[in-house]
Amino acid sequence: MTSMTFITGSTLGNSEYVAEHLSEKLTEMGFVTKIFHGPQLSELNLSGLWCVITSTHGAGDLPDNIKPLFKQIIEDQPDLSKIRFGSIGLGSSDYGDTFCKGIKKLDQQLILKGAQRIGEILKIDVIEHENPEDPAEEWIKNWINLNKNFLISCG
Ligand SMILES: Cc1cc2nc3c(=O)[nH]c(=O)nc-3n(C[C@H](O)[C@H](O)[C@H](O)COP(=O)(O)O)c2cc1C
């Protein structure tokens, strides 16, 4: 059975709802999922599939609950080369240049530490999408397809 780790950063809960929704969908497809809301690096298995979902707050900042993980990734320099991941950002285009800047920062650090991003970052504009779960569900179906060969090799 394939495992998927969801990691969220959230202030108001929207990113957490998206993770919970996607986790349910993947469970229906036979995945074993785990969700971590603002985890410490030490809690995470540094291999396999990750889906990182975070909003942006302040002036392009990550939410407070995922700042410790972001800092640990920069400072502890973990080897993330056994991770394949997807990135989802929630933000509002009202914020102009800082639209979805949080996920861009985190995504960049994961790649710098050797993790391989599959597919493009999904940036969900909450102005356009009253239910961010909808574009996220579409995206993850495509993302699973992009990982098909890897999933087959996992058995
Ligand atoms: C005080 C505040 C600052 C925000 N700053 C940004 C920002 O700089 N860029 C952005 O894309 N969205 C920004 N947003 C929008 C949030 O990212 C958006 O509302 C998102 O759905 C919140 O998700 P969450 O509940 O998971 O934190 C901001 C929202 C608030 C309330």
mmCIF file of C-alpha atoms and ligand atoms in Angstrom:
data_model
loop_
_atom_site.group_PDB
_atom_site.id
_atom_site.type_symbol
_atom_site.label_atom_id
_atom_site.label_comp_id
_atom_site.label_asym_id
_atom_site.label_seq_id
_atom_site.Cartn_x
_atom_site.Cartn_y
_atom_site.Cartn_z
ATOM 1 C CA MET A 1 0.000 0.000 0.000
ATOM 2 C CA THR A 2 1.316 3.453 -0.874
ATOM 3 C CA SER A 3 1.669 6.050 1.840
ATOM 4 C CA MET A 4 1.150 9.754 1.455
ATOM 5 C CA THR A 5 2.144 12.361 3.999
ATOM 6 C CA PHE A 6 0.221 15.627 4.034
ATOM 7 C CA ILE A 7 1.920 18.595 5.667
ATOM 8 C CA THR A 8 -0.042 21.784 6.256
ATOM 9 C CA GLY A 9 0.613 25.340 7.275
ATOM 10 C CA SER A 10 -2.511 27.261 8.174
ATOM 11 C CA THR A 11 -3.804 30.172 10.190
ATOM 12 C CA LEU A 12 -7.543 30.019 9.622
ATOM 13 C CA GLY A 13 -7.909 26.291 8.843
ATOM 14 C CA ASN A 14 -8.513 26.423 5.073
ATOM 15 C CA SER A 15 -5.316 24.550 4.144
ATOM 16 C CA GLU A 16 -6.124 21.937 6.776
ATOM 17 C CA TYR A 17 -9.566 21.354 5.248
ATOM 18 C CA VAL A 18 -7.955 20.893 1.830
ATOM 19 C CA ALA A 19 -5.516 18.305 3.254
ATOM 20 C CA GLU A 20 -8.329 16.462 5.002
ATOM 21 C CA HIS A 21 -10.394 16.388 1.830
ATOM 22 C CA LEU A 22 -7.495 15.100 -0.298
ATOM 23 C CA SER A 23 -6.582 12.569 2.364
ATOM 24 C CA GLU A 24 -10.123 11.190 2.237
ATOM 25 C CA LYS A 25 -9.971 10.937 -1.558
ATOM 26 C CA LEU A 26 -6.634 9.126 -1.484
ATOM 27 C CA THR A 27 -7.832 6.761 1.235
ATOM 28 C CA GLU A 28 -10.729 5.836 -1.062
ATOM 29 C CA MET A 29 -8.115 5.084 -3.743
ATOM 30 C CA GLY A 30 -6.274 2.712 -1.388
ATOM 31 C CA PHE A 31 -3.545 4.999 -0.050
ATOM 32 C CA VAL A 32 -2.485 5.085 3.572
ATOM 33 C CA THR A 33 -2.374 8.753 4.536
ATOM 34 C CA LYS A 34 -1.032 10.758 7.420
ATOM 35 C CA ILE A 35 -1.712 14.437 8.041
ATOM 36 C CA PHE A 36 0.616 16.694 10.004
ATOM 37 C CA HIS A 37 -0.559 20.214 10.792
ATOM 38 C CA GLY A 38 2.556 22.311 11.375
ATOM 39 C CA PRO A 39 4.886 19.424 12.303
ATOM 40 C CA GLN A 40 8.439 19.456 13.589
ATOM 41 C CA LEU A 41 11.007 18.039 11.143
ATOM 42 C CA SER A 42 11.744 15.216 13.607
ATOM 43 C CA GLU A 43 8.145 13.943 13.316
ATOM 44 C CA LEU A 44 8.406 13.356 9.573
ATOM 45 C CA ASN A 45 9.570 10.317 7.631
ATOM 46 C CA LEU A 46 12.157 11.724 5.231
ATOM 47 C CA SER A 47 11.234 9.469 2.315
ATOM 48 C CA GLY A 48 8.254 8.678 0.109
ATOM 49 C CA LEU A 49 5.473 10.964 -1.073
ATOM 50 C CA TRP A 50 4.659 14.289 0.504
ATOM 51 C CA CYS A 51 1.937 16.777 -0.310
ATOM 52 C CA VAL A 52 2.706 20.180 1.169
ATOM 53 C CA ILE A 53 -0.219 22.585 1.526
ATOM 54 C CA THR A 54 0.161 26.037 2.985
ATOM 55 C CA SER A 55 -1.449 29.437 2.863
ATOM 56 C CA THR A 56 0.338 32.797 2.969
ATOM 57 C CA HIS A 57 -0.095 35.347 5.716
ATOM 58 C CA GLY A 58 1.385 38.652 6.834
ATOM 59 C CA ALA A 59 3.282 40.177 3.923
ATOM 60 C CA GLY A 60 4.093 36.988 2.034
ATOM 61 C CA ASP A 61 4.921 34.984 5.172
ATOM 62 C CA LEU A 62 4.246 31.388 6.049
ATOM 63 C CA PRO A 63 1.625 30.756 8.744
ATOM 64 C CA ASP A 64 3.060 30.638 12.274
ATOM 65 C CA ASN A 65 2.418 26.910 12.677
ATOM 66 C CA ILE A 66 4.720 25.933 9.792
ATOM 67 C CA LYS A 67 7.478 28.477 10.467
ATOM 68 C CA PRO A 68 9.349 26.094 12.831
ATOM 69 C CA LEU A 69 9.494 23.377 10.132
ATOM 70 C CA PHE A 70 10.674 25.926 7.542
ATOM 71 C CA LYS A 71 13.431 27.083 9.907
ATOM 72 C CA GLN A 72 14.486 23.507 10.724
ATOM 73 C CA ILE A 73 14.724 22.658 7.007
ATOM 74 C CA ILE A 74 17.020 25.645 6.474
ATOM 75 C CA GLU A 75 19.138 25.157 9.592
ATOM 76 C CA ASP A 76 19.358 21.356 9.957
ATOM 77 C CA GLN A 77 20.076 20.793 6.256
ATOM 78 C CA PRO A 78 18.226 17.435 6.104
ATOM 79 C CA ASP A 79 18.809 15.121 3.150
ATOM 80 C CA LEU A 80 15.420 15.120 1.415
ATOM 81 C CA SER A 81 16.557 13.283 -1.716
ATOM 82 C CA LYS A 82 14.249 10.334 -1.053
ATOM 83 C CA ILE A 83 11.147 12.535 -1.157
ATOM 84 C CA ARG A 84 8.868 13.175 -4.121
ATOM 85 C CA PHE A 85 6.416 15.911 -3.382
ATOM 86 C CA GLY A 86 3.610 18.091 -4.640
ATOM 87 C CA SER A 87 2.954 21.679 -3.583
ATOM 88 C CA ILE A 88 -0.345 23.435 -3.061
ATOM 89 C CA GLY A 89 -0.626 27.065 -2.011
ATOM 90 C CA LEU A 90 -3.704 28.913 -0.819
ATOM 91 C CA GLY A 91 -3.695 32.661 -1.126
ATOM 92 C CA SER A 92 -5.549 35.688 -2.287
ATOM 93 C CA SER A 93 -4.718 37.616 -5.463
ATOM 94 C CA ASP A 94 -5.771 40.749 -3.521
ATOM 95 C CA TYR A 95 -2.253 40.628 -2.054
ATOM 96 C CA GLY A 96 -0.595 41.245 -5.442
ATOM 97 C CA ASP A 97 3.123 40.372 -5.451
ATOM 98 C CA THR A 98 2.916 38.241 -2.344
ATOM 99 C CA PHE A 99 0.201 35.972 -3.826
ATOM 100 C CA CYS A 100 0.996 32.437 -2.614
ATOM 101 C CA LYS A 101 4.524 33.445 -1.632
ATOM 102 C CA GLY A 102 4.442 31.071 1.372
ATOM 103 C CA ILE A 103 4.307 27.873 -0.686
ATOM 104 C CA LYS A 104 6.942 29.233 -3.088
ATOM 105 C CA LYS A 105 9.388 29.741 -0.198
ATOM 106 C CA LEU A 106 8.792 26.303 1.295
ATOM 107 C CA ASP A 107 8.844 24.571 -2.087
ATOM 108 C CA GLN A 108 12.185 26.195 -2.894
ATOM 109 C CA GLN A 109 13.745 24.982 0.377
ATOM 110 C CA LEU A 110 12.524 21.408 -0.163
ATOM 111 C CA ILE A 111 14.097 21.395 -3.633
ATOM 112 C CA LEU A 112 17.349 22.878 -2.278
ATOM 113 C CA LYS A 113 17.545 19.958 0.182
ATOM 114 C CA GLY A 114 17.182 17.423 -2.630
ATOM 115 C CA ALA A 115 13.450 16.682 -2.706
ATOM 116 C CA GLN A 116 11.967 16.196 -6.172
ATOM 117 C CA ARG A 117 8.842 18.162 -6.968
ATOM 118 C CA ILE A 118 6.444 16.396 -9.300
ATOM 119 C CA GLY A 119 4.271 18.687 -11.411
ATOM 120 C CA GLU A 120 3.724 22.395 -11.040
ATOM 121 C CA ILE A 121 2.805 24.213 -7.827
ATOM 122 C CA LEU A 122 -0.977 24.547 -7.572
ATOM 123 C CA LYS A 123 -1.748 28.108 -6.460
ATOM 124 C CA ILE A 124 -5.353 28.431 -5.370
ATOM 125 C CA ASP A 125 -6.776 31.930 -5.378
ATOM 126 C CA VAL A 126 -9.450 31.939 -2.687
ATOM 127 C CA ILE A 127 -11.060 34.939 -4.371
ATOM 128 C CA GLU A 128 -11.833 32.740 -7.372
ATOM 129 C CA HIS A 129 -12.508 29.500 -5.528
ATOM 130 C CA GLU A 130 -15.000 29.548 -2.728
ATOM 131 C CA ASN A 131 -14.212 25.857 -2.187
ATOM 132 C CA PRO A 132 -10.435 25.405 -2.504
ATOM 133 C CA GLU A 133 -11.010 21.647 -2.152
ATOM 134 C CA ASP A 134 -12.399 21.533 -5.730
ATOM 135 C CA PRO A 135 -9.282 22.650 -7.685
ATOM 136 C CA ALA A 136 -7.138 20.675 -5.222
ATOM 137 C CA GLU A 137 -9.069 17.475 -5.953
ATOM 138 C CA GLU A 138 -8.632 17.961 -9.711
ATOM 139 C CA TRP A 139 -4.939 18.658 -9.231
ATOM 140 C CA ILE A 140 -4.254 15.590 -7.096
ATOM 141 C CA LYS A 141 -5.859 13.260 -9.634
ATOM 142 C CA ASN A 142 -3.425 14.580 -12.219
ATOM 143 C CA TRP A 143 -0.564 14.438 -9.709
ATOM 144 C CA ILE A 144 -1.206 10.756 -8.990
ATOM 145 C CA ASN A 145 -1.061 10.135 -12.754
ATOM 146 C CA LEU A 146 2.302 11.892 -12.956
ATOM 147 C CA ASN A 147 3.550 9.543 -10.232
ATOM 148 C CA LYS A 148 2.111 6.416 -11.844
ATOM 149 C CA ASN A 149 5.436 4.791 -12.747
ATOM 150 C CA PHE A 150 6.841 5.478 -9.297
ATOM 151 C CA LEU A 151 3.724 4.057 -7.627
ATOM 152 C CA ILE A 152 3.898 0.915 -9.766
ATOM 153 C CA SER A 153 7.540 0.418 -8.754
ATOM 154 C CA CYS A 154 6.486 0.685 -5.073
ATOM 155 C CA GLY A 155 4.067 -2.209 -5.638
HETATM 156 C C1 LIG B 1 -3.808 39.042 7.551
HETATM 157 C C2 LIG B 1 -3.803 38.270 6.265
HETATM 158 C C3 LIG B 1 -2.706 38.370 5.402
HETATM 159 C C4 LIG B 1 -2.684 37.663 4.198
HETATM 160 N N1 LIG B 1 -1.586 37.793 3.359
HETATM 161 C C5 LIG B 1 -1.577 37.120 2.174
HETATM 162 C C6 LIG B 1 -0.469 37.264 1.281
HETATM 163 O O1 LIG B 1 0.501 37.982 1.528
HETATM 164 N N2 LIG B 1 -0.505 36.555 0.112
HETATM 165 C C7 LIG B 1 -1.549 35.733 -0.220
HETATM 166 O O2 LIG B 1 -1.515 35.120 -1.288
HETATM 167 N N3 LIG B 1 -2.619 35.592 0.611
HETATM 168 C C8 LIG B 1 -2.650 36.249 1.798
HETATM 169 N N4 LIG B 1 -3.726 36.104 2.652
HETATM 170 C C9 LIG B 1 -4.874 35.244 2.252
HETATM 171 C C10 LIG B 1 -4.823 33.856 2.895
HETATM 172 O O3 LIG B 1 -3.677 33.128 2.470
HETATM 173 C C11 LIG B 1 -6.093 33.091 2.515
HETATM 174 O O4 LIG B 1 -7.181 33.709 3.187
HETATM 175 C C12 LIG B 1 -6.062 31.622 2.831
HETATM 176 O O5 LIG B 1 -7.257 31.016 2.403
HETATM 177 C C13 LIG B 1 -5.913 31.345 4.326
HETATM 178 O O6 LIG B 1 -5.744 29.950 4.477
HETATM 179 P P1 LIG B 1 -5.500 29.295 5.913
HETATM 180 O O7 LIG B 1 -6.836 29.291 6.614
HETATM 181 O O8 LIG B 1 -5.040 27.895 5.632
HETATM 182 O O9 LIG B 1 -4.479 30.090 6.630
HETATM 183 C C14 LIG B 1 -3.773 36.811 3.856
HETATM 184 C C15 LIG B 1 -4.874 36.708 4.736
HETATM 185 C C16 LIG B 1 -4.893 37.417 5.918
HETATM 186 C C17 LIG B 1 -6.098 37.288 6.833
#
